[in-house]
Amino acid sequence: MGKESYNNLDNDMYGLGGLPISFVECSRNPNILQIHSSLAVENHDSDLLISLDNSFTCGFYGLGENAYYLSIWFTNSKDRRVVWTANPDKPVNGKGSRISLLRNGALVLTDIDGAIAWETNTSNTNVGRAELLDNGNLVLKDSSGKILWQSFDFPTDTLLPHQHFTKSNKLISRLGRGNYAAGNFIFHFDNDNVLRLMYDGPDISSVYWPNIDFDVFQNLRTNYNSTRIAVLDDMGRFLSSDRLDFNASDFGFGIKRRLTMDYDGNLRLYSLNNATGLWTITWEAVRQMCSVHGICGRNGICVYQPEPKCSCPPGYEMADQSNWNRGCKPRFSRFCSMPQMQSSFESCKNKCLEDCQCQAFSYRLTGEGTCYTKPELFNGYKSPNFPELVKGIRLSNWVVEDGEEHETTELTKFVKVVKRIIQSEDLGWIESEVDTRLNGAFSRRQAQKMVEIGVACVEEDRSKRPTMDSIVQALLECEE
């Protein structure tokens, strides 16, 4: 969209006899904007399109002192929850801005200086009116009622019932609470025809849902589909061509619903309580929020306390006090020539410590141990069941605080922590570590035994590691 001046549209703004475009009149249908009509930002409380069943409202939505968006929201929700925004990254001024349906068929949003902030691609068409439908869809129709453009084809962060979601669509989260700019979390069909949640940040992009440790079929999906389409129905059922199929917990007719890509990276289905105007979560994609990639930014750590909370490792502080997505920055200076202090870390940790540019590492047991060193830490988290373990964190041996140097050592002794937990009488950790899709249908005794065997298999003293025969025998003995 260019910076075309409103003044350059004079031929469209004036009708026969040089009469200027008219503003909305009280006598008009409340859900229709006729050609040559406008909604003015100064009258944002009254210049509105309201669906005939009063479910949805379209108009100028204000945020902050002087930022307005052309939006559609639920009329009866207490928070006036917005479901669509035309100009999320380009708010307009609270004076002089307007949304106009021009004679050439284009719906145009202009700022105080006449610059175009947003417009439809319907110039030189037979558009006769704009209409807000009862399902929340803003449409442009010709004289016969044929839809030539619709907001349902351009979702922002929310999907409404009967709004088709296809390969060309994305739900993109807001940047934060009260910030309509596009955020870093995306719900979309990938190139394998599978619906996924992805973190798309300034430094990295990564998929985190469905479970990245499973393949397509283990996640109960399929990529053997020639089309990419999904839809939410009136009863609260979501059905997709990749076999993603779920129901709202309050499944049934007569409830206003929305599926929203929230700014915290979770995809949630909400239901509106008509009596209170409040929203209730009736389904969500991610159960453990610390598994959402990028939620705490670079070098940030997600911790359960018991609710998920972002924190910085020792020697680091928030890069932006108002936005955890910006992560953490060091409070120390990095000296690559400074020798590292001797420690008892295993070889992978030592390898990271010896590399001045290494800020994190990951270690994977795939037959033989595989070590990956990384220049930055992303998606760091502390398990709720292993609070002493920071997965992937690497700290400098030298930290400068208040101008003084002092040595810090962060030991992440995974095996010792696990040993202490499984030897305790509290077995509450088992439930949360087993695949949630089993819905509790598993043997807790077998699960505990498998973890014990896994720990024994990585004993530093090879002579203490179990043989394959003893492993099989142990598993057979714990069968219920």
Short mmCIF file of C-alpha atoms in Angstrom, two decimals:
data_model
loop_
_atom_site.label_atom_id
_atom_site.label_comp_id
_atom_site.label_asym_id
_atom_site.label_seq_id
_atom_site.Cartn_x
_atom_site.Cartn_y
_atom_site.Cartn_z
CA MET A 1 0.00 0.00 0.00
CA GLY A 2 1.45 3.28 -1.03
CA LYS A 3 1.43 6.70 0.57
CA GLU A 4 -1.10 8.01 -1.92
CA SER A 5 -2.67 11.23 -0.70
CA TYR A 6 -6.37 11.43 0.04
CA ASN A 7 -6.39 14.63 -2.01
CA ASN A 8 -5.40 12.63 -5.10
CA LEU A 9 -8.67 10.74 -4.89
CA ASP A 10 -10.86 13.77 -5.61
CA ASN A 11 -12.42 12.13 -8.63
CA ASP A 12 -13.63 9.28 -6.42
CA MET A 13 -14.57 11.43 -3.46
CA TYR A 14 -17.00 13.67 -5.33
CA GLY A 15 -20.19 12.60 -6.98
CA LEU A 16 -22.39 14.27 -9.55
CA GLY A 17 -22.54 18.05 -9.36
CA GLY A 18 -19.36 18.19 -7.28
CA LEU A 19 -21.15 17.11 -4.10
CA PRO A 20 -18.70 15.68 -1.56
CA ILE A 21 -18.88 12.17 -0.22
CA SER A 22 -21.49 11.88 2.53
CA PHE A 23 -21.02 10.64 6.05
CA VAL A 24 -23.28 7.92 7.45
CA GLU A 25 -26.84 8.93 8.18
CA CYS A 26 -29.05 7.87 11.05
CA SER A 27 -31.61 6.47 8.64
CA ARG A 28 -29.26 3.94 7.06
CA ASN A 29 -29.29 0.22 7.84
CA PRO A 30 -27.00 -0.25 10.86
CA ASN A 31 -24.99 -3.01 9.16
CA ILE A 32 -24.49 -1.33 5.77
CA LEU A 33 -22.17 1.37 4.44
CA GLN A 34 -23.37 2.65 1.09
CA ILE A 35 -21.13 3.83 -1.73
CA HIS A 36 -19.97 7.47 -1.28
CA SER A 37 -20.26 7.13 2.52
CA SER A 38 -17.73 7.28 5.36
CA LEU A 39 -17.18 6.51 9.02
CA ALA A 40 -15.30 9.31 10.82
CA VAL A 41 -12.87 8.63 13.66
CA GLU A 42 -14.11 11.69 15.59
CA ASN A 43 -17.51 9.97 15.82
CA HIS A 44 -16.10 6.55 16.68
CA ASP A 45 -18.76 6.00 19.36
CA SER A 46 -21.61 6.44 16.87
CA ASP A 47 -20.21 5.91 13.36
CA LEU A 48 -20.47 2.13 13.49
CA LEU A 49 -21.63 -0.84 11.49
CA ILE A 50 -23.58 -3.26 13.68
CA SER A 51 -24.68 -6.71 12.51
CA LEU A 52 -28.44 -7.21 12.40
CA ASP A 53 -28.35 -9.70 15.28
CA ASN A 54 -26.17 -7.27 17.30
CA SER A 55 -23.38 -9.86 17.67
CA PHE A 56 -20.62 -7.85 15.99
CA THR A 57 -19.61 -4.20 15.62
CA CYS A 58 -17.27 -2.64 13.07
CA GLY A 59 -15.69 0.78 13.41
CA PHE A 60 -12.73 2.71 14.79
CA TYR A 61 -11.25 0.96 17.82
CA GLY A 62 -9.02 3.09 20.03
CA LEU A 63 -5.90 1.97 21.88
CA GLY A 64 -3.73 4.34 23.87
CA GLU A 65 -4.07 8.10 23.64
CA ASN A 66 -4.18 8.58 19.87
CA ALA A 67 -4.08 5.27 18.01
CA TYR A 68 -7.12 3.95 16.15
CA TYR A 69 -7.73 0.79 14.15
CA LEU A 70 -10.48 -0.24 11.77
CA SER A 71 -11.68 -3.33 13.60
CA ILE A 72 -14.51 -5.78 14.15
CA TRP A 73 -15.33 -6.82 17.71
CA PHE A 74 -17.88 -8.79 19.71
CA THR A 75 -20.58 -6.29 20.68
CA ASN A 76 -21.58 -7.99 23.93
CA SER A 77 -18.19 -9.05 25.28
CA LYS A 78 -17.08 -7.07 28.32
CA ASP A 79 -13.65 -6.43 26.82
CA ARG A 80 -15.03 -5.65 23.32
CA ARG A 81 -12.78 -8.43 22.07
CA VAL A 82 -11.48 -7.63 18.57
CA VAL A 83 -11.63 -10.45 16.00
CA TRP A 84 -10.28 -8.64 12.94
CA THR A 85 -8.18 -5.55 12.27
CA ALA A 86 -7.52 -3.94 8.90
CA ASN A 87 -4.40 -2.00 9.91
CA PRO A 88 -2.69 -3.81 12.83
CA ASP A 89 0.75 -2.38 12.07
CA LYS A 90 -0.37 1.11 11.07
CA PRO A 91 -2.78 2.84 13.49
CA VAL A 92 -4.34 6.13 12.37
CA ASN A 93 -4.82 9.47 14.12
CA GLY A 94 -7.81 10.29 16.31
CA LYS A 95 -8.60 13.33 14.17
CA GLY A 96 -9.28 13.51 10.45
CA SER A 97 -9.09 9.77 9.82
CA ARG A 98 -11.95 8.00 8.08
CA ILE A 99 -13.00 4.79 6.37
CA SER A 100 -14.68 5.48 3.02
CA LEU A 101 -16.39 3.40 0.37
CA LEU A 102 -15.36 5.13 -2.85
CA ARG A 103 -17.21 5.29 -6.13
CA ASN A 104 -14.61 3.05 -7.79
CA GLY A 105 -15.48 0.22 -5.37
CA ALA A 106 -12.52 0.46 -2.99
CA LEU A 107 -12.91 0.57 0.78
CA VAL A 108 -10.16 2.95 1.92
CA LEU A 109 -8.81 3.88 5.36
CA THR A 110 -7.08 7.27 5.40
CA ASP A 111 -5.05 9.03 8.08
CA ILE A 112 -5.21 12.67 9.21
CA ASP A 113 -2.96 13.77 6.33
CA GLY A 114 -4.96 11.89 3.72
CA ALA A 115 -2.37 9.13 3.35
CA ILE A 116 -3.83 5.69 2.72
CA ALA A 117 -3.25 3.39 5.70
CA TRP A 118 -5.18 0.45 4.23
CA GLU A 119 -7.47 -0.37 1.30
CA THR A 120 -9.18 -3.30 -0.38
CA ASN A 121 -8.15 -4.53 -3.81
CA THR A 122 -11.57 -3.81 -5.30
CA SER A 123 -10.93 -0.72 -7.41
CA ASN A 124 -12.80 -0.63 -10.72
CA THR A 125 -15.34 -3.22 -9.62
CA ASN A 126 -19.10 -3.09 -9.25
CA VAL A 127 -19.09 -2.79 -5.46
CA GLY A 128 -22.33 -1.19 -4.29
CA ARG A 129 -22.13 -1.47 -0.51
CA ALA A 130 -20.18 -2.73 2.51
CA GLU A 131 -22.07 -4.98 4.90
CA LEU A 132 -21.30 -6.50 8.29
CA LEU A 133 -22.84 -9.98 8.45
CA ASP A 134 -24.16 -11.75 11.54
CA ASN A 135 -21.16 -14.11 11.53
CA GLY A 136 -18.67 -11.23 11.89
CA ASN A 137 -17.67 -11.13 8.23
CA LEU A 138 -17.27 -7.68 6.66
CA VAL A 139 -18.11 -8.00 2.97
CA LEU A 140 -18.27 -5.83 -0.14
CA LYS A 141 -21.21 -6.71 -2.40
CA ASP A 142 -22.40 -5.71 -5.84
CA SER A 143 -26.00 -4.76 -6.62
CA SER A 144 -27.01 -8.42 -6.98
CA GLY A 145 -25.63 -9.34 -3.55
CA LYS A 146 -22.55 -11.17 -4.84
CA ILE A 147 -19.59 -10.94 -2.46
CA LEU A 148 -16.57 -9.34 -4.17
CA TRP A 149 -14.36 -9.04 -1.08
CA GLN A 150 -14.58 -10.32 2.52
CA SER A 151 -12.60 -9.90 5.72
CA PHE A 152 -12.84 -13.68 6.30
CA ASP A 153 -10.20 -14.08 3.58
CA PHE A 154 -7.73 -11.97 5.57
CA PRO A 155 -7.76 -13.14 9.22
CA THR A 156 -5.50 -11.48 11.77
CA ASP A 157 -5.23 -13.42 15.04
CA THR A 158 -8.74 -14.94 15.25
CA LEU A 159 -10.83 -17.49 13.39
CA LEU A 160 -14.64 -17.38 13.70
CA PRO A 161 -17.19 -20.17 13.10
CA HIS A 162 -17.69 -20.94 9.38
CA GLN A 163 -14.58 -18.94 8.44
CA HIS A 164 -12.57 -21.20 6.15
CA PHE A 165 -8.88 -21.50 7.04
CA THR A 166 -6.75 -22.46 4.03
CA LYS A 167 -3.16 -22.72 2.83
CA SER A 168 -3.13 -19.00 2.05
CA ASN A 169 -4.20 -17.98 5.58
CA LYS A 170 -2.30 -17.44 8.81
CA LEU A 171 -3.29 -16.49 12.32
CA ILE A 172 -0.57 -14.17 13.63
CA SER A 173 -0.50 -13.25 17.30
CA ARG A 174 -0.47 -9.71 18.58
CA LEU A 175 2.85 -8.39 19.83
CA GLY A 176 1.51 -8.13 23.37
CA ARG A 177 -1.39 -7.16 25.58
CA GLY A 178 -2.83 -3.92 24.23
CA ASN A 179 -0.49 -3.96 21.22
CA TYR A 180 -2.13 -4.83 17.91
CA ALA A 181 1.12 -5.01 15.92
CA ALA A 182 1.94 -8.42 14.48
CA GLY A 183 3.70 -10.69 16.98
CA ASN A 184 6.02 -13.67 16.67
CA PHE A 185 3.64 -16.64 16.86
CA ILE A 186 1.92 -18.14 13.83
CA PHE A 187 -0.76 -20.79 13.24
CA HIS A 188 -0.67 -22.05 9.66
CA PHE A 189 -0.53 -24.95 7.24
CA ASP A 190 3.08 -25.86 6.50
CA ASN A 191 4.42 -27.22 3.21
CA ASP A 192 3.59 -30.75 4.38
CA ASN A 193 -0.12 -29.84 4.59
CA VAL A 194 -0.06 -30.02 8.40
CA LEU A 195 -1.36 -27.36 10.80
CA ARG A 196 1.43 -26.16 13.09
CA LEU A 197 2.31 -23.49 15.62
CA MET A 198 5.57 -21.71 14.88
CA TYR A 199 7.72 -19.12 16.59
CA ASP A 200 8.97 -16.66 13.96
CA GLY A 201 11.32 -14.31 15.76
CA PRO A 202 13.96 -11.85 14.60
CA ASP A 203 16.75 -14.41 15.10
CA ILE A 204 15.27 -17.86 14.60
CA SER A 205 12.12 -19.64 13.48
CA SER A 206 11.04 -22.96 14.96
CA VAL A 207 7.96 -25.18 15.16
CA TYR A 208 6.81 -26.20 18.65
CA TRP A 209 3.37 -27.79 18.10
CA PRO A 210 2.33 -30.51 17.54
CA ASN A 211 4.95 -32.45 19.49
CA ILE A 212 8.22 -31.97 17.61
CA ASP A 213 9.58 -35.26 19.01
CA PHE A 214 6.93 -37.23 17.10
CA ASP A 215 6.35 -37.63 13.39
CA VAL A 216 3.15 -36.61 11.61
CA PHE A 217 1.34 -39.90 12.23
CA GLN A 218 2.43 -40.22 15.86
CA ASN A 219 0.79 -36.82 16.34
CA LEU A 220 -2.42 -38.33 14.90
CA ARG A 221 -2.18 -36.17 11.79
CA THR A 222 -1.71 -36.95 8.11
CA ASN A 223 0.04 -35.20 5.25
CA TYR A 224 -1.62 -37.44 2.68
CA ASN A 225 -4.15 -34.77 1.78
CA SER A 226 -4.30 -32.82 -1.45
CA THR A 227 -6.05 -29.82 0.10
CA ARG A 228 -5.32 -27.59 3.06
CA ILE A 229 -8.53 -26.44 4.69
CA ALA A 230 -9.95 -26.25 8.21
CA VAL A 231 -13.10 -24.84 9.77
CA LEU A 232 -14.69 -24.22 13.17
CA ASP A 233 -18.42 -24.91 13.31
CA ASP A 234 -21.23 -23.43 15.45
CA MET A 235 -21.13 -26.27 17.96
CA GLY A 236 -17.45 -25.83 18.76
CA ARG A 237 -15.92 -28.58 16.63
CA PHE A 238 -12.74 -27.83 14.70
CA LEU A 239 -12.01 -30.12 11.77
CA SER A 240 -9.02 -29.99 9.44
CA SER A 241 -7.86 -31.81 6.32
CA ASP A 242 -4.76 -32.98 8.24
CA ARG A 243 -7.09 -34.80 10.72
CA LEU A 244 -6.72 -32.29 13.52
CA ASP A 245 -10.10 -32.69 15.17
CA PHE A 246 -11.14 -31.27 18.54
CA ASN A 247 -14.27 -30.09 20.36
CA ALA A 248 -14.92 -27.27 22.78
CA SER A 249 -15.45 -28.49 26.34
CA ASP A 250 -18.93 -26.87 26.22
CA PHE A 251 -19.77 -28.44 22.86
CA GLY A 252 -23.20 -27.40 21.60
CA PHE A 253 -25.27 -24.76 19.82
CA GLY A 254 -26.08 -21.23 20.93
CA ILE A 255 -22.61 -20.12 22.11
CA LYS A 256 -20.44 -17.40 20.58
CA ARG A 257 -16.93 -18.75 19.99
CA ARG A 258 -13.55 -17.72 18.66
CA LEU A 259 -10.24 -19.50 17.99
CA THR A 260 -7.38 -17.12 18.77
CA MET A 261 -3.60 -17.21 18.32
CA ASP A 262 -2.77 -15.54 21.63
CA TYR A 263 0.23 -13.28 22.14
CA ASP A 264 1.77 -15.79 24.58
CA GLY A 265 2.12 -18.36 21.79
CA ASN A 266 -0.82 -20.63 22.63
CA LEU A 267 -3.76 -21.34 20.35
CA ARG A 268 -7.00 -21.28 22.34
CA LEU A 269 -10.70 -21.76 21.73
CA TYR A 270 -12.91 -19.38 23.73
CA SER A 271 -16.63 -19.31 24.52
CA LEU A 272 -18.57 -16.17 25.48
CA ASN A 273 -20.80 -16.10 28.54
CA ASN A 274 -23.72 -13.94 27.43
CA ALA A 275 -24.72 -13.12 31.01
CA THR A 276 -21.33 -11.82 32.15
CA GLY A 277 -19.69 -10.89 28.85
CA LEU A 278 -16.61 -12.85 29.92
CA TRP A 279 -14.63 -15.47 28.00
CA THR A 280 -13.90 -19.05 29.02
CA ILE A 281 -11.13 -21.22 27.57
CA THR A 282 -12.74 -24.40 26.19
CA TRP A 283 -9.68 -25.88 24.44
CA GLU A 284 -5.99 -25.05 24.10
CA ALA A 285 -3.21 -26.52 21.99
CA VAL A 286 -0.29 -26.30 24.44
CA ARG A 287 -0.61 -27.74 27.94
CA GLN A 288 2.85 -26.84 29.27
CA MET A 289 3.52 -23.21 28.35
CA CYS A 290 7.29 -23.48 28.79
CA SER A 291 7.32 -25.64 25.67
CA VAL A 292 6.31 -22.60 23.60
CA HIS A 293 9.40 -21.49 21.71
CA GLY A 294 10.62 -17.94 22.10
CA ILE A 295 8.27 -17.15 24.98
CA CYS A 296 11.12 -15.81 27.12
CA GLY A 297 13.37 -14.59 24.31
CA ARG A 298 17.10 -14.92 23.84
CA ASN A 299 18.89 -16.29 26.94
CA GLY A 300 15.60 -16.28 28.87
CA ILE A 301 14.46 -19.22 30.97
CA CYS A 302 10.86 -20.32 31.47
CA VAL A 303 10.23 -21.50 35.03
CA TYR A 304 7.15 -23.07 36.66
CA GLN A 305 6.43 -21.30 40.01
CA PRO A 306 4.00 -23.14 39.75
CA GLU A 307 2.59 -21.08 36.87
CA PRO A 308 4.95 -20.42 33.94
CA LYS A 309 7.14 -17.38 34.46
CA CYS A 310 10.11 -15.98 32.58
CA SER A 311 13.41 -15.37 34.34
CA CYS A 312 17.02 -14.58 33.52
CA PRO A 313 19.99 -16.78 34.43
CA PRO A 314 22.52 -15.50 36.98
CA GLY A 315 24.50 -12.61 35.56
CA TYR A 316 21.76 -11.63 33.09
CA GLU A 317 18.90 -9.12 33.15
CA MET A 318 15.85 -8.34 31.03
CA ALA A 319 16.73 -6.67 27.75
CA ASP A 320 13.39 -4.84 27.75
CA GLN A 321 11.52 -4.45 31.04
CA SER A 322 8.17 -4.36 29.22
CA ASN A 323 8.63 -7.31 26.86
CA TRP A 324 9.97 -10.75 27.76
CA ASN A 325 10.14 -11.68 24.07
CA ARG A 326 13.28 -9.52 23.92
CA GLY A 327 14.96 -11.95 26.31
CA CYS A 328 17.92 -11.33 28.62
CA LYS A 329 21.21 -9.52 28.19
CA PRO A 330 24.44 -10.14 30.14
CA ARG A 331 25.51 -7.82 32.93
CA PHE A 332 29.12 -8.81 32.31
CA SER A 333 31.70 -8.23 29.60
CA ARG A 334 32.86 -11.24 27.61
CA PHE A 335 36.63 -11.72 27.50
CA CYS A 336 37.52 -14.37 24.95
CA SER A 337 41.18 -14.36 25.94
CA MET A 338 40.43 -15.03 29.61
CA PRO A 339 41.20 -18.64 30.61
CA GLN A 340 38.27 -20.70 31.80
CA MET A 341 38.31 -21.99 35.35
CA GLN A 342 38.64 -25.74 35.85
CA SER A 343 35.36 -27.53 36.49
CA SER A 344 33.98 -31.06 36.70
CA PHE A 345 31.51 -30.72 33.82
CA GLU A 346 31.32 -33.65 31.41
CA SER A 347 32.93 -33.27 27.99
CA CYS A 348 30.02 -31.47 26.30
CA LYS A 349 29.86 -28.82 28.98
CA ASN A 350 33.64 -28.47 28.88
CA LYS A 351 33.52 -28.02 25.12
CA CYS A 352 31.07 -25.14 25.52
CA LEU A 353 33.09 -23.60 28.34
CA GLU A 354 36.25 -23.70 26.24
CA ASP A 355 34.55 -21.79 23.41
CA CYS A 356 34.14 -18.13 24.30
CA GLN A 357 31.35 -17.71 21.74
CA CYS A 358 29.34 -20.64 23.14
CA GLN A 359 26.39 -19.45 25.20
CA ALA A 360 24.43 -22.70 25.36
CA PHE A 361 24.58 -26.38 24.50
CA SER A 362 22.27 -29.31 24.04
CA TYR A 363 23.11 -32.96 24.51
CA ARG A 364 21.20 -35.74 22.84
CA LEU A 365 21.46 -39.46 23.55
CA THR A 366 21.09 -41.11 20.14
CA GLY A 367 23.02 -44.32 20.58
CA GLU A 368 26.18 -42.34 21.14
CA GLY A 369 25.98 -38.99 22.86
CA THR A 370 25.80 -36.03 20.49
CA CYS A 371 26.87 -32.58 21.60
CA TYR A 372 25.61 -29.34 20.03
CA THR A 373 27.15 -26.02 21.06
CA LYS A 374 25.21 -22.83 20.37
CA PRO A 375 26.13 -19.12 20.30
CA GLU A 376 22.86 -18.17 22.00
CA LEU A 377 20.33 -19.82 24.31
CA PHE A 378 16.79 -20.06 22.95
CA ASN A 379 13.78 -21.84 24.41
CA GLY A 380 15.49 -22.44 27.75
CA TYR A 381 13.30 -23.77 30.53
CA LYS A 382 13.32 -25.41 33.93
CA SER A 383 11.23 -28.55 34.20
CA PRO A 384 8.59 -28.39 36.95
CA ASN A 385 9.80 -31.80 38.12
CA PHE A 386 13.52 -31.07 37.86
CA PRO A 387 13.77 -27.49 39.22
CA GLU A 388 17.54 -27.71 39.65
CA LEU A 389 18.06 -28.32 35.94
CA VAL A 390 18.30 -25.52 33.41
CA LYS A 391 18.19 -27.21 30.04
CA GLY A 392 20.79 -25.78 27.69
CA ILE A 393 22.08 -22.89 29.77
CA ARG A 394 25.76 -21.99 29.65
CA LEU A 395 27.12 -19.26 31.92
CA SER A 396 30.39 -17.39 31.71
CA ASN A 397 32.86 -18.31 34.43
CA TRP A 398 33.40 -14.60 35.00
CA VAL A 399 30.54 -12.27 35.81
CA VAL A 400 30.94 -8.55 36.41
CA GLU A 401 28.46 -7.00 38.84
CA ASP A 402 28.82 -3.46 40.13
CA GLY A 403 32.30 -3.24 38.62
CA GLU A 404 33.68 -6.20 40.58
CA GLU A 405 34.61 -9.59 39.16
CA HIS A 406 33.67 -12.77 40.89
CA GLU A 407 33.60 -16.37 39.86
CA THR A 408 30.28 -18.18 39.35
CA THR A 409 29.71 -21.81 38.60
CA GLU A 410 26.37 -23.27 37.47
CA LEU A 411 26.33 -27.06 37.82
CA THR A 412 23.51 -28.78 35.99
CA LYS A 413 23.86 -32.33 37.20
CA PHE A 414 20.92 -33.88 35.44
CA VAL A 415 21.48 -37.51 36.39
CA LYS A 416 21.98 -36.73 40.08
CA VAL A 417 18.79 -34.67 40.19
CA VAL A 418 16.79 -37.44 38.52
CA LYS A 419 18.24 -40.02 40.89
CA ARG A 420 17.22 -38.00 43.91
CA ILE A 421 13.68 -37.53 42.61
CA ILE A 422 13.00 -41.15 41.65
CA GLN A 423 14.40 -42.35 44.97
CA SER A 424 11.99 -40.11 46.88
CA GLU A 425 8.57 -41.26 48.02
CA ASP A 426 6.80 -38.58 45.97
CA LEU A 427 5.85 -40.08 42.60
CA GLY A 428 3.88 -37.07 41.40
CA TRP A 429 6.46 -36.39 38.71
CA ILE A 430 5.44 -39.49 36.72
CA GLU A 431 2.05 -38.16 35.57
CA SER A 432 3.39 -34.98 33.98
CA GLU A 433 6.36 -36.63 32.25
CA VAL A 434 4.32 -39.28 30.41
CA ASP A 435 2.69 -38.42 27.06
CA THR A 436 -0.53 -36.52 27.89
CA ARG A 437 -2.36 -38.16 24.98
CA LEU A 438 -2.50 -41.39 27.02
CA ASN A 439 -4.95 -39.62 29.36
CA GLY A 440 -3.54 -41.46 32.37
CA ALA A 441 -3.92 -44.91 30.78
CA PHE A 442 -0.45 -46.26 31.57
CA SER A 443 1.38 -48.24 34.24
CA ARG A 444 3.03 -45.88 36.70
CA ARG A 445 5.21 -48.71 37.92
CA GLN A 446 6.50 -49.35 34.40
CA ALA A 447 7.05 -45.64 33.80
CA GLN A 448 9.10 -45.32 36.98
CA LYS A 449 11.11 -48.43 36.13
CA MET A 450 11.90 -47.15 32.63
CA VAL A 451 13.26 -43.88 34.02
CA GLU A 452 15.36 -45.79 36.57
CA ILE A 453 16.77 -47.96 33.79
CA GLY A 454 17.50 -44.90 31.65
CA VAL A 455 19.45 -43.28 34.47
CA ALA A 456 21.38 -46.49 35.10
CA CYS A 457 22.33 -46.71 31.42
CA VAL A 458 24.24 -43.41 31.59
CA GLU A 459 26.25 -44.17 34.73
CA GLU A 460 29.76 -42.76 34.45
CA ASP A 461 31.13 -46.09 35.69
CA ARG A 462 30.50 -48.48 32.79
CA SER A 463 30.63 -51.47 35.12
CA LYS A 464 27.49 -50.20 36.85
CA ARG A 465 25.45 -50.00 33.64
CA PRO A 466 22.84 -52.77 33.21
CA THR A 467 23.08 -55.39 30.48
CA MET A 468 20.35 -55.79 27.88
CA ASP A 469 19.27 -59.07 29.47
CA SER A 470 18.85 -57.41 32.87
CA ILE A 471 16.87 -54.55 31.30
CA VAL A 472 14.44 -56.94 29.62
CA GLN A 473 14.09 -58.95 32.83
CA ALA A 474 13.37 -55.80 34.88
CA LEU A 475 10.66 -54.66 32.47
CA LEU A 476 9.02 -58.09 32.45
CA GLU A 477 8.96 -58.20 36.24
CA CYS A 478 7.09 -54.91 36.52
CA GLU A 479 4.29 -55.87 34.12
CA GLU A 480 0.88 -55.52 35.74
#
